[in-house]
XYZ file of C-alpha atoms in Angstrom:
727
model
C 173.350 172.437 40.877
C 175.348 169.976 38.786
C 174.249 169.413 35.266
C 172.423 166.107 34.766
C 174.219 163.558 32.641
C 172.812 160.634 30.821
C 173.706 157.434 32.661
C 173.786 155.321 29.540
C 174.186 157.893 26.702
C 177.228 158.951 24.837
C 178.481 161.080 27.691
C 177.691 164.487 26.114
C 177.207 167.261 28.639
C 173.858 168.946 28.215
C 173.833 172.707 27.793
C 170.589 174.212 29.144
C 171.190 177.321 27.140
C 170.801 175.455 23.875
C 167.116 174.855 24.560
C 165.884 176.183 27.909
C 162.381 174.856 27.223
C 163.610 171.233 27.682
C 165.271 171.882 31.048
C 162.286 170.959 33.230
C 161.765 167.816 31.173
C 165.407 166.751 31.546
C 165.413 167.317 35.284
C 162.124 165.379 35.585
C 163.640 162.491 33.628
C 166.641 162.135 35.928
C 164.324 161.871 38.905
C 162.496 158.903 37.382
C 162.923 155.427 38.912
C 160.211 153.549 37.041
C 159.118 153.481 33.426
C 155.694 154.836 34.341
C 157.497 157.886 35.859
C 159.160 158.449 32.475
C 155.764 158.208 30.804
C 154.384 160.777 33.252
C 157.302 163.155 32.561
C 156.656 162.841 28.819
C 152.941 163.515 29.299
C 153.534 166.627 31.407
C 156.947 168.247 30.896
C 157.381 166.977 27.352
C 154.030 168.409 26.245
C 154.883 171.723 27.898
C 158.338 171.853 26.337
C 157.061 171.125 22.834
C 153.844 173.063 23.108
C 151.865 169.977 22.164
C 148.317 169.063 23.049
C 149.205 165.665 24.540
C 152.053 163.195 24.614
C 152.574 159.495 25.318
C 155.324 156.933 25.743
C 155.181 153.339 24.448
C 157.818 150.797 25.489
C 158.841 147.876 23.275
C 158.513 144.613 25.202
C 158.758 141.267 23.423
C 158.318 143.019 20.033
C 155.091 144.617 21.261
C 154.510 148.251 22.213
C 152.707 148.878 25.489
C 152.046 151.842 27.749
C 154.232 151.761 30.916
C 152.389 151.376 34.216
C 149.359 149.809 32.532
C 148.460 146.637 30.759
C 147.098 148.606 27.791
C 148.572 148.185 24.309
C 149.956 151.277 22.591
C 147.744 153.163 20.105
C 147.783 151.772 16.598
C 150.133 153.331 14.141
C 153.029 153.935 16.491
C 154.839 150.822 15.272
C 155.610 152.625 12.002
C 157.947 154.989 13.863
C 160.162 152.125 15.048
C 161.891 151.804 11.679
C 162.569 155.555 11.118
C 165.445 157.310 12.920
C 163.890 160.803 12.948
C 160.423 162.177 13.647
C 157.638 160.501 11.746
C 154.307 162.050 10.871
C 151.292 159.748 11.452
C 147.673 159.679 12.595
C 146.596 158.392 15.989
C 142.896 157.907 16.728
C 142.032 160.189 13.794
C 144.352 162.960 14.913
C 147.561 164.083 13.325
C 150.656 163.411 15.442
C 154.444 163.198 15.384
C 156.388 160.264 16.793
C 160.048 159.421 17.151
C 161.689 156.189 18.243
C 163.788 155.908 21.403
C 167.036 154.006 20.892
C 170.384 153.554 22.595
C 172.897 152.407 20.069
C 171.301 149.614 18.081
C 168.779 148.847 20.787
C 165.296 150.241 20.153
C 163.466 150.891 23.438
C 160.147 152.301 22.354
C 158.386 155.328 20.838
C 157.474 158.801 22.134
C 154.561 160.567 20.375
C 152.840 163.976 20.535
C 149.771 165.352 18.871
C 148.849 168.980 18.425
C 152.529 169.731 17.700
C 153.274 172.871 15.667
C 154.735 172.159 12.250
C 157.581 174.599 12.266
C 161.068 173.171 12.184
C 162.194 174.148 15.742
C 159.405 172.028 17.279
C 160.530 168.928 15.365
C 164.129 169.616 16.269
C 163.193 169.873 19.936
C 161.276 166.553 19.536
C 164.468 164.876 18.333
C 166.467 166.362 21.204
C 163.722 165.290 23.672
C 164.041 161.748 22.360
C 167.830 161.870 22.782
C 167.429 162.827 26.455
C 164.600 160.358 27.079
C 166.231 157.242 25.534
C 169.183 156.789 27.984
C 166.976 157.477 30.996
C 164.429 154.950 29.754
C 167.245 152.421 29.212
C 168.416 152.912 32.803
C 164.946 152.637 34.238
C 164.136 149.511 32.233
C 167.380 147.907 33.381
C 166.618 148.703 37.016
C 163.116 147.350 36.627
C 164.505 144.150 35.096
C 166.905 143.764 38.013
C 164.126 144.380 40.513
C 161.905 141.901 38.710
C 164.657 139.278 38.714
C 165.309 139.938 42.395
C 161.611 139.733 43.155
C 161.366 136.505 41.182
C 164.343 135.004 42.978
C 162.804 135.954 46.300
C 159.523 134.379 45.300
C 161.419 131.296 44.204
C 163.296 131.191 47.498
C 160.047 131.643 49.393
C 158.401 128.866 47.356
C 161.328 126.563 48.068
C 161.548 127.315 51.776
C 157.810 127.407 52.455
C 156.874 124.538 50.159
C 158.831 121.921 52.108
C 158.338 120.147 55.427
C 162.054 120.468 56.176
C 163.328 123.106 58.573
C 165.431 125.693 56.630
C 167.271 128.392 58.557
C 170.175 130.867 58.524
C 172.209 131.925 61.583
C 174.725 134.717 62.058
C 178.122 134.315 63.684
C 176.533 134.740 67.102
C 174.346 131.728 66.240
C 171.169 133.800 66.276
C 168.503 133.041 63.702
C 168.499 135.472 60.787
C 165.896 133.548 58.803
C 163.756 130.458 59.311
C 160.892 129.074 57.274
C 157.390 128.408 58.609
C 157.994 124.634 58.877
C 161.017 125.258 61.075
C 159.170 127.738 63.292
C 156.305 125.259 63.785
C 158.750 122.879 65.476
C 158.824 125.347 68.381
C 155.141 126.252 68.139
C 156.024 129.739 66.800
C 155.901 131.797 63.606
C 159.130 132.794 61.783
C 159.023 136.390 63.111
C 159.107 135.087 66.694
C 162.164 132.914 66.040
C 164.326 135.505 64.229
C 166.788 137.071 66.660
C 166.726 134.164 69.113
C 169.396 131.519 69.651
C 168.957 127.794 70.410
C 169.132 128.329 74.180
C 165.696 129.917 74.005
C 164.272 127.149 71.813
C 165.751 123.806 72.987
C 166.423 122.070 76.273
C 169.696 123.225 77.825
C 171.707 120.061 77.135
C 170.535 119.863 73.536
C 171.094 123.613 72.956
C 174.712 123.337 74.112
C 175.296 120.342 71.850
C 173.802 122.165 68.846
C 175.905 125.288 69.552
C 179.087 123.217 69.773
C 178.451 121.649 66.365
C 177.629 125.072 64.839
C 180.860 126.605 66.131
C 182.859 123.715 64.648
C 181.236 124.404 61.268
C 182.065 128.120 61.467
C 185.667 127.344 62.449
C 186.323 124.582 59.943
C 184.266 126.264 57.171
C 183.142 122.816 56.081
C 179.673 121.451 55.456
C 178.603 118.667 57.834
C 175.757 116.104 57.729
C 174.766 114.401 60.966
C 171.789 112.948 62.847
C 170.743 113.828 66.367
C 167.797 113.723 68.742
C 166.737 116.903 70.512
C 163.974 118.106 72.801
C 162.411 121.544 72.431
C 161.779 123.849 75.350
C 158.109 122.784 75.422
C 159.014 119.075 75.646
C 158.662 117.723 72.087
C 161.413 115.208 71.257
C 162.324 114.541 67.622
C 165.118 113.011 65.613
C 166.770 115.119 62.897
C 169.058 114.685 59.927
C 170.813 118.043 59.564
C 172.969 119.487 56.778
C 174.831 122.656 57.813
C 177.426 124.740 55.979
C 179.096 128.198 56.194
C 177.378 131.371 54.889
C 179.714 133.728 52.965
C 179.304 137.420 52.117
C 180.299 139.012 48.774
C 183.907 139.276 49.880
C 184.137 135.599 50.838
C 184.034 136.100 54.584
C 182.091 133.668 56.804
C 179.227 135.620 58.322
C 177.113 132.718 59.586
C 175.781 129.318 58.598
C 172.947 127.884 56.536
C 171.147 124.689 57.554
C 168.455 122.249 56.501
C 167.066 119.802 59.093
C 164.721 116.948 58.195
C 162.519 115.228 60.752
C 163.493 111.537 60.643
C 161.647 110.521 63.808
C 159.337 108.127 61.923
C 162.279 106.493 60.147
C 164.271 106.183 63.375
C 161.265 104.669 65.141
C 160.806 102.201 62.292
C 164.487 101.251 62.462
C 164.324 100.897 66.242
C 161.159 98.810 65.892
C 162.839 96.481 63.398
C 165.903 96.202 65.629
C 163.680 95.503 68.641
C 161.730 92.849 66.716
C 164.980 91.222 65.612
C 166.286 91.099 69.182
C 162.967 89.762 70.496
C 162.895 87.084 67.792
C 166.419 86.075 68.744
C 165.453 85.772 72.402
C 162.245 83.831 71.698
C 163.982 81.508 69.269
C 166.892 80.751 71.580
C 164.984 78.278 73.735
C 161.729 76.335 73.911
C 161.429 77.171 77.604
C 159.010 80.026 76.993
C 158.793 80.925 80.686
C 162.397 82.139 80.674
C 162.371 83.583 77.148
C 159.266 85.698 77.805
C 160.847 87.033 80.997
C 163.948 87.965 78.972
C 161.693 89.624 76.388
C 160.115 91.776 79.114
C 163.578 92.837 80.307
C 164.365 93.948 76.752
C 161.147 95.949 76.370
C 161.769 97.895 79.598
C 162.821 100.646 79.085
C 163.447 100.346 75.323
C 159.726 100.390 74.473
C 157.809 100.882 77.719
C 158.428 101.900 81.315
C 156.609 98.836 82.625
C 155.751 95.423 81.181
C 153.911 92.316 82.366
C 153.246 89.043 80.548
C 150.513 86.665 81.689
C 149.620 83.305 80.114
C 146.575 81.137 80.600
C 146.622 77.353 80.718
C 143.918 74.912 81.824
C 141.789 77.809 83.050
C 144.577 79.192 85.256
C 146.438 82.502 84.799
C 150.183 82.653 85.396
C 152.449 85.717 85.515
C 155.735 85.102 83.691
C 157.138 88.638 83.872
C 156.413 91.841 85.817
C 158.938 94.667 85.438
C 159.035 98.435 85.804
C 156.414 101.077 86.455
C 152.920 99.878 87.364
C 153.672 96.156 86.987
C 152.095 95.384 90.364
C 148.725 96.788 89.252
C 148.563 95.292 85.759
C 146.978 91.942 86.652
C 143.857 93.605 88.053
C 143.303 95.224 84.641
C 143.136 91.884 82.814
C 139.644 91.232 84.151
C 138.504 94.336 82.243
C 139.804 93.065 78.891
C 137.415 91.333 76.491
C 138.782 87.973 75.247
C 141.118 88.408 72.311
C 140.834 92.240 72.307
C 143.338 95.017 72.984
C 142.721 97.678 75.646
C 144.118 101.223 75.729
C 144.274 103.830 78.501
C 141.476 105.882 76.962
C 139.107 102.885 76.986
C 139.250 102.543 80.773
C 136.473 103.941 82.912
C 137.215 107.309 84.583
C 137.584 105.800 88.053
C 140.221 103.300 86.935
C 142.079 106.006 85.025
C 142.225 108.245 88.071
C 143.508 105.392 90.227
C 146.281 104.641 87.718
C 147.212 108.306 87.326
C 147.512 108.561 91.100
C 150.174 105.829 90.839
C 152.034 107.642 88.058
C 150.626 105.568 85.182
C 149.307 107.786 82.395
C 149.376 105.393 79.439
C 148.979 101.671 78.888
C 148.198 99.090 76.256
C 147.016 95.535 76.935
C 147.577 93.270 73.918
C 146.329 89.654 73.706
C 148.780 86.870 72.858
C 146.692 85.314 70.080
C 147.634 82.332 67.923
C 145.295 80.532 65.526
C 142.422 82.655 66.834
C 142.947 81.485 70.420
C 144.124 83.847 73.179
C 147.000 82.347 75.159
C 147.426 85.308 77.509
C 148.134 89.060 77.563
C 151.074 91.454 77.395
C 150.612 94.754 79.246
C 152.747 97.808 78.431
C 152.721 100.802 80.814
C 154.142 104.322 80.625
C 154.405 107.398 82.798
C 153.965 109.963 80.007
C 150.506 110.615 78.553
C 149.858 109.645 74.937
C 152.152 106.612 74.767
C 151.035 103.626 72.665
C 148.403 105.729 70.872
C 150.249 106.067 67.567
C 149.352 103.482 64.961
C 153.018 102.509 64.588
C 153.377 101.831 68.339
C 150.189 99.749 68.477
C 151.288 97.799 65.401
C 154.682 97.127 67.019
C 153.036 95.986 70.258
C 150.710 93.645 68.359
C 153.661 92.232 66.407
C 155.576 91.626 69.642
C 152.527 89.907 71.150
C 152.070 87.763 68.045
C 155.682 86.591 68.204
C 155.360 85.860 71.906
C 152.191 83.859 71.205
C 153.990 81.891 68.498
C 156.811 81.123 70.948
C 154.308 79.851 73.525
C 152.439 77.772 70.959
C 155.667 76.327 69.549
C 156.920 75.423 73.024
C 153.628 73.813 74.000
C 153.529 71.787 70.793
C 157.061 70.604 71.479
C 156.099 69.648 75.030
C 153.021 67.828 73.719
C 155.205 65.847 71.315
C 157.651 65.101 74.108
C 154.795 64.044 76.368
C 153.359 61.808 73.641
C 156.769 60.239 73.151
C 157.094 59.727 76.903
C 153.640 58.152 77.093
C 154.516 55.865 74.199
C 157.686 54.722 75.934
C 155.792 54.201 79.192
C 153.083 52.286 77.359
C 155.612 49.987 75.714
C 157.168 49.345 79.106
C 153.745 48.740 80.688
C 152.492 46.434 77.956
C 155.705 44.449 78.096
C 155.283 44.049 81.854
C 151.539 43.316 81.707
C 151.919 40.678 78.989
C 154.985 39.093 80.540
C 153.480 38.710 84.030
C 150.673 36.266 83.106
C 152.917 34.616 80.529
C 155.474 33.852 83.238
C 152.825 32.119 85.345
C 151.515 30.173 82.344
C 154.932 28.976 81.262
C 155.995 28.209 84.835
C 152.979 26.024 85.672
C 153.081 24.387 82.238
C 156.659 23.333 82.932
C 155.628 21.963 86.334
C 152.769 19.970 84.816
C 155.147 18.257 82.403
C 156.783 16.560 85.365
C 155.293 13.270 86.338
C 155.993 13.922 90.020
C 153.386 16.685 90.363
C 150.782 15.665 92.985
C 147.187 15.401 91.795
C 146.112 18.113 94.244
C 148.542 20.577 92.667
C 147.350 19.877 89.117
C 143.992 21.569 89.707
C 145.692 24.630 91.150
C 148.118 24.716 88.219
C 145.330 24.525 85.633
C 143.322 27.206 87.470
C 146.339 29.521 87.535
C 147.075 28.931 83.847
C 143.451 29.633 82.932
C 143.246 32.791 85.065
C 146.432 34.266 83.624
C 145.468 33.308 80.092
C 142.143 35.105 80.544
C 143.946 38.185 81.898
C 146.252 38.143 78.892
C 143.294 37.710 76.567
C 141.593 40.770 78.112
C 144.699 42.852 77.548
C 144.873 41.756 73.932
C 141.148 42.399 73.442
C 141.594 45.936 74.799
C 144.420 46.545 72.329
C 142.340 45.149 69.462
C 139.373 47.297 70.489
C 141.556 50.391 70.622
C 142.985 49.578 67.196
C 139.460 49.267 65.785
C 138.441 52.545 67.420
C 141.412 54.404 65.971
C 140.706 52.937 62.535
C 136.981 53.680 62.846
C 136.036 50.076 62.145
C 134.501 49.150 65.516
C 130.844 48.281 64.928
C 127.973 48.004 67.383
C 125.326 45.295 67.225
C 122.621 47.600 68.621
C 119.164 46.371 69.605
C 116.425 47.496 71.989
C 117.334 46.298 75.461
C 116.919 47.007 79.153
C 120.104 48.555 80.611
C 119.449 46.554 83.775
C 120.454 43.382 81.921
C 124.119 44.274 81.179
C 124.250 46.113 84.506
C 123.276 43.000 86.478
C 125.613 40.777 84.462
C 128.558 43.148 85.008
C 127.945 43.356 88.766
C 127.701 39.561 88.967
C 130.926 39.173 86.954
C 132.918 41.688 89.041
C 131.628 40.445 92.413
C 134.296 37.758 92.886
C 137.057 40.282 92.215
C 135.610 42.629 94.831
C 135.385 39.800 97.336
C 138.951 38.718 96.608
C 140.219 42.267 97.332
C 138.057 42.709 100.415
C 136.062 45.581 98.919
C 132.324 46.101 99.472
C 130.465 46.292 96.179
C 127.188 48.087 96.814
C 124.312 48.710 94.401
C 121.905 51.634 94.379
C 119.406 50.930 91.611
C 116.751 53.648 91.767
C 114.305 52.757 89.031
C 110.604 52.292 88.894
C 110.708 50.325 85.694
C 113.029 49.193 82.909
C 115.752 51.386 81.471
C 115.126 50.968 77.720
C 118.109 51.906 75.569
C 119.203 51.153 72.047
C 122.628 49.606 72.254
C 124.993 46.713 72.061
C 124.510 44.456 75.101
C 128.102 43.172 75.125
C 129.641 46.629 74.641
C 127.506 48.201 77.373
C 128.518 45.385 79.688
C 132.126 46.108 78.731
C 131.608 49.771 79.689
C 130.230 48.860 83.124
C 132.890 46.229 83.795
C 135.661 48.651 82.839
C 134.290 51.290 85.213
C 133.904 48.749 88.028
C 137.332 47.267 87.347
C 138.878 50.752 87.425
C 137.174 51.531 90.743
C 138.201 48.212 92.295
C 141.764 48.664 91.068
C 142.246 52.006 92.821
C 140.272 51.234 95.996
C 142.251 49.758 98.913
C 141.017 46.696 100.847
C 138.183 47.574 103.179
C 136.939 50.310 100.871
C 133.579 50.618 99.156
C 132.580 50.795 95.511
C 129.011 51.840 94.728
C 127.265 51.342 91.390
C 123.878 52.867 90.803
C 121.424 53.815 88.109
C 118.511 56.196 87.842
C 115.872 56.955 85.239
C 115.105 60.539 84.363
C 115.164 62.306 81.025
C 118.047 59.951 80.319
C 119.364 56.723 81.717
C 121.895 57.685 84.385
C 124.576 55.281 85.598
C 127.341 56.025 88.108
C 130.253 54.218 89.733
C 131.609 55.777 92.921
C 134.555 54.723 95.067
C 136.436 55.957 98.126
C 139.858 55.040 96.760
C 142.994 56.996 95.927
C 141.117 59.694 93.983
C 142.342 61.773 91.059
C 144.519 64.903 91.266
C 143.233 68.115 89.609
C 146.124 68.013 87.122
C 145.284 64.450 86.034
C 141.479 64.786 86.007
C 141.211 66.434 82.525
C 143.248 63.585 81.015
C 141.692 60.467 82.586
C 139.913 59.454 79.369
C 143.018 59.777 77.204
C 144.735 56.678 75.894
C 147.581 55.205 77.967
C 146.927 57.702 80.788
C 147.205 56.776 84.458
C 148.103 58.825 87.495
C 151.810 57.996 87.308
C 154.174 55.194 86.505
C 154.011 53.868 90.063
C 150.257 53.371 89.651
C 150.934 51.478 86.489
C 153.168 49.093 88.346
C 151.172 48.730 91.578
C 147.702 48.527 90.066
C 148.386 47.097 86.637
C 146.562 47.744 83.372
C 147.415 49.475 80.107
C 145.557 52.720 80.684
C 143.081 51.900 77.890
C 139.975 51.016 79.890
C 138.584 54.525 80.389
C 139.377 55.633 76.827
C 137.418 52.581 75.596
C 134.586 53.534 77.946
C 134.367 57.051 76.514
C 134.448 55.802 72.925
C 131.718 53.211 73.485
C 129.488 55.585 75.469
C 129.755 58.310 72.826
C 129.117 55.708 70.120
C 125.806 55.025 71.905
C 124.970 58.742 71.799
C 125.779 59.286 75.462
C 128.412 61.026 77.565
C 130.705 60.106 80.428
C 132.323 62.448 82.956
C 134.745 61.992 85.831
C 134.800 63.899 89.113
C 137.082 63.756 92.141
C 137.603 66.091 95.123
C 141.308 65.307 94.930
C 143.952 62.835 95.934
C 142.800 60.284 98.521
C 139.147 61.411 98.310
C 137.776 58.901 95.830
C 136.273 59.396 92.372
C 132.903 59.218 90.630
C 132.281 58.292 86.993
C 128.851 59.161 85.567
C 127.395 57.817 82.302
C 124.345 59.259 80.563
C 122.577 57.301 77.804
C 119.497 58.349 75.811
C 116.325 56.432 76.625
C 114.697 54.401 73.886
C 110.994 54.984 73.179
C 109.313 51.600 72.754
C 107.639 50.949 69.393
C 105.424 48.148 68.261
C 107.452 45.719 66.221
C 106.299 43.735 63.248
C 107.430 40.150 62.880
C 107.533 38.642 59.418
C 107.741 34.891 59.137
C 109.747 33.665 56.213
C 109.418 30.076 55.150
C 112.855 28.583 54.894
C 114.560 25.302 54.327
C 114.422 22.806 57.166
C 117.531 22.729 59.329
C 119.830 19.842 58.619
C 119.667 16.904 60.975
C 122.438 16.649 63.503
C 123.557 13.325 62.243
C 123.909 14.825 58.722
C 125.873 17.928 59.809
C 129.530 18.105 58.917
C 132.173 20.280 60.582
C 134.796 22.261 58.637
C 137.524 24.205 60.507
C 139.411 26.927 58.582
C 142.297 28.709 60.302
C 145.701 29.762 58.993
C 147.257 29.473 62.488
C 148.135 25.807 63.191
C 147.846 26.016 67.017
C 144.382 27.542 66.857
C 143.295 25.137 64.134
C 144.421 22.138 66.144
C 142.698 23.453 69.306
C 139.324 23.989 67.598
C 139.563 20.649 65.775
C 140.207 18.846 69.051
C 137.205 20.515 70.686
C 134.828 19.463 67.871
C 136.237 15.950 67.659
C 135.336 15.422 71.300
C 131.649 15.535 70.278
C 131.795 14.512 66.603
C 134.598 12.579 64.957
C 133.864 13.706 61.393
C 135.800 17.037 61.389
C 137.798 18.462 58.464
C 140.537 21.043 59.141
C 142.120 23.120 56.350
C 144.571 26.010 56.081
C 142.857 28.305 53.546
C 139.366 29.164 52.308
C 140.187 27.788 48.869
C 141.013 24.406 50.433
C 137.695 24.531 52.312
C 135.765 25.014 49.057
C 137.525 22.033 47.509
C 136.971 19.904 50.638
C 133.238 20.621 50.856
C 132.132 20.896 47.216
C 131.835 17.095 46.442
C 129.789 16.524 49.600
C 127.181 19.278 49.052
C 123.611 18.195 48.198
C 122.822 18.376 44.462
C 120.481 21.335 44.971
C 123.276 23.341 46.628
C 126.023 22.575 44.108
C 127.152 25.164 41.606
C 125.271 24.737 38.307
C 127.593 27.006 36.424
C 124.831 29.565 35.877
C 124.666 32.922 37.611
């Protein structure tokens, strides 16, 4: 058996013959691998070799002595032996003992102590030799323990780094089999690290993706260069993710490439966010390219399929009607039936459908959907429906948020386009109105000027003069009505039109209007029938002249659009309210025009404006006046060529006893004392009124301004009416 040699001593060969009693202790020391094994050898073989009662070892760690293998501090008093090279006599726990320090060179490692040691010189000499053998072994063991501790700490650090991150960290050998992978990486495949080690990517990814990964790994092993790249891969159980991977070669101690090390970070959320922003940018570009939203929304649907969904439909609602602007991809044919299940202004997901509807859709290959309203300013303009074949689509918050953003932008495009069309329509109506008013004012003016020129000739027969004056008067009255309508509309828009309301019987203006419009009906060959169903008066609180204007406008409108030989019926009825209607069998109103009949300057079309005349203000004036009286007016028509009915409702007035107060006033001036003063800043009107008054009374004064009137009348006022200069 070879003689043991100190691994860290001075290299002296030990001679067992010098002290055979220490041989078992020396052999026991060289078998030690831990400091607590050294302590055990001291406690057993050292005690036997020295003939001591007991022995102990204390190791110096961070300037403190402690017992190896325990957390106990060393017995008090041992520290004194650290400063003495040879054996030191001391007392431990009340007992006499000998201790000697353990040192290698200048490095002090600890203290070995024995009690019950005989006092003769050979025992102390053997104690010194025991310490010489023990010190190098203890130095070796402590060094190995330090290395193991550092290795253990580095492993713990590596484990903390690899397991404390969400990134996938792995090591592969040259055959591209996994040597190590952290728990986060194994979870990608639904496994634990032990199940991944030993496998290659063919067992973990889809075939196409596994081949692509292997090709990149081989390039890294060949080039021995670190690469950073992004890719999208699908695992063998169908999960698709996007990764940012950093891979580099793995070297052994001799510098040979034995594999590769990689870190892969899941960037699916970032990629989806980038794709969403890119999709939103492209959609915004499409929607902003044109104000024809029908074509832009169809182009938007073509972009969304298949970039965001496997099927897409877009429906808009206008005037109570639903229109489909786009229907592409999977399930588009069945999407419209789902819209009846959607609450107004709310989104609808696949999981919110009833089981029967879900089964029907799944039978058609539709396993996910999202219906999003196109809402702008709190008003739903329509719906966008997204459909998919894979379950779970459109459930993530990011996907729903993207769909809602797309729908909001589509709604804004629709609203913007409709506003533009409304402005264009208003501009068109304005131009048409200017053309109509020019025509309507010029027509009677032409007749007036023409007959006036004829009357200036002396050769006009007397029989023709009456006809000329009648024509001039009729056209002047028509022109006056047009101007009055314009003035009324101006007052309505300014909010300055006032009603002179009193208690009256609606039959009074009704009878007057029928009597006034009778000649026009006769002239056109139209039967004007009345259907007054009332058992008594129709008391209302209103303006007699304005109510008559309402009835005449309704009758005039009916007569205008009723051909010769037709019938116009006007009737009234008393119920909870006073009910008045005008019905004709004329040209009727189309469904598209019916909602707009009470708007200003609205008529069926420009040809109606020319053939029937008028400014398109009559019905708008009717609605304003009726609503000013607290009533309502509605229009109804089965359609073109089927006539129309206008119905007016007015609140009934409850009769109350009135009190009449007589106020004594000044006696009215006698006719022969009355004077006439005409004030008008328009010379033609002033001359006309002055001429009319002079035909009955010659004493007429005409002035231009109110100030001139005050000056003209002040000297002629009675003394009691003149200004006294006191307020």
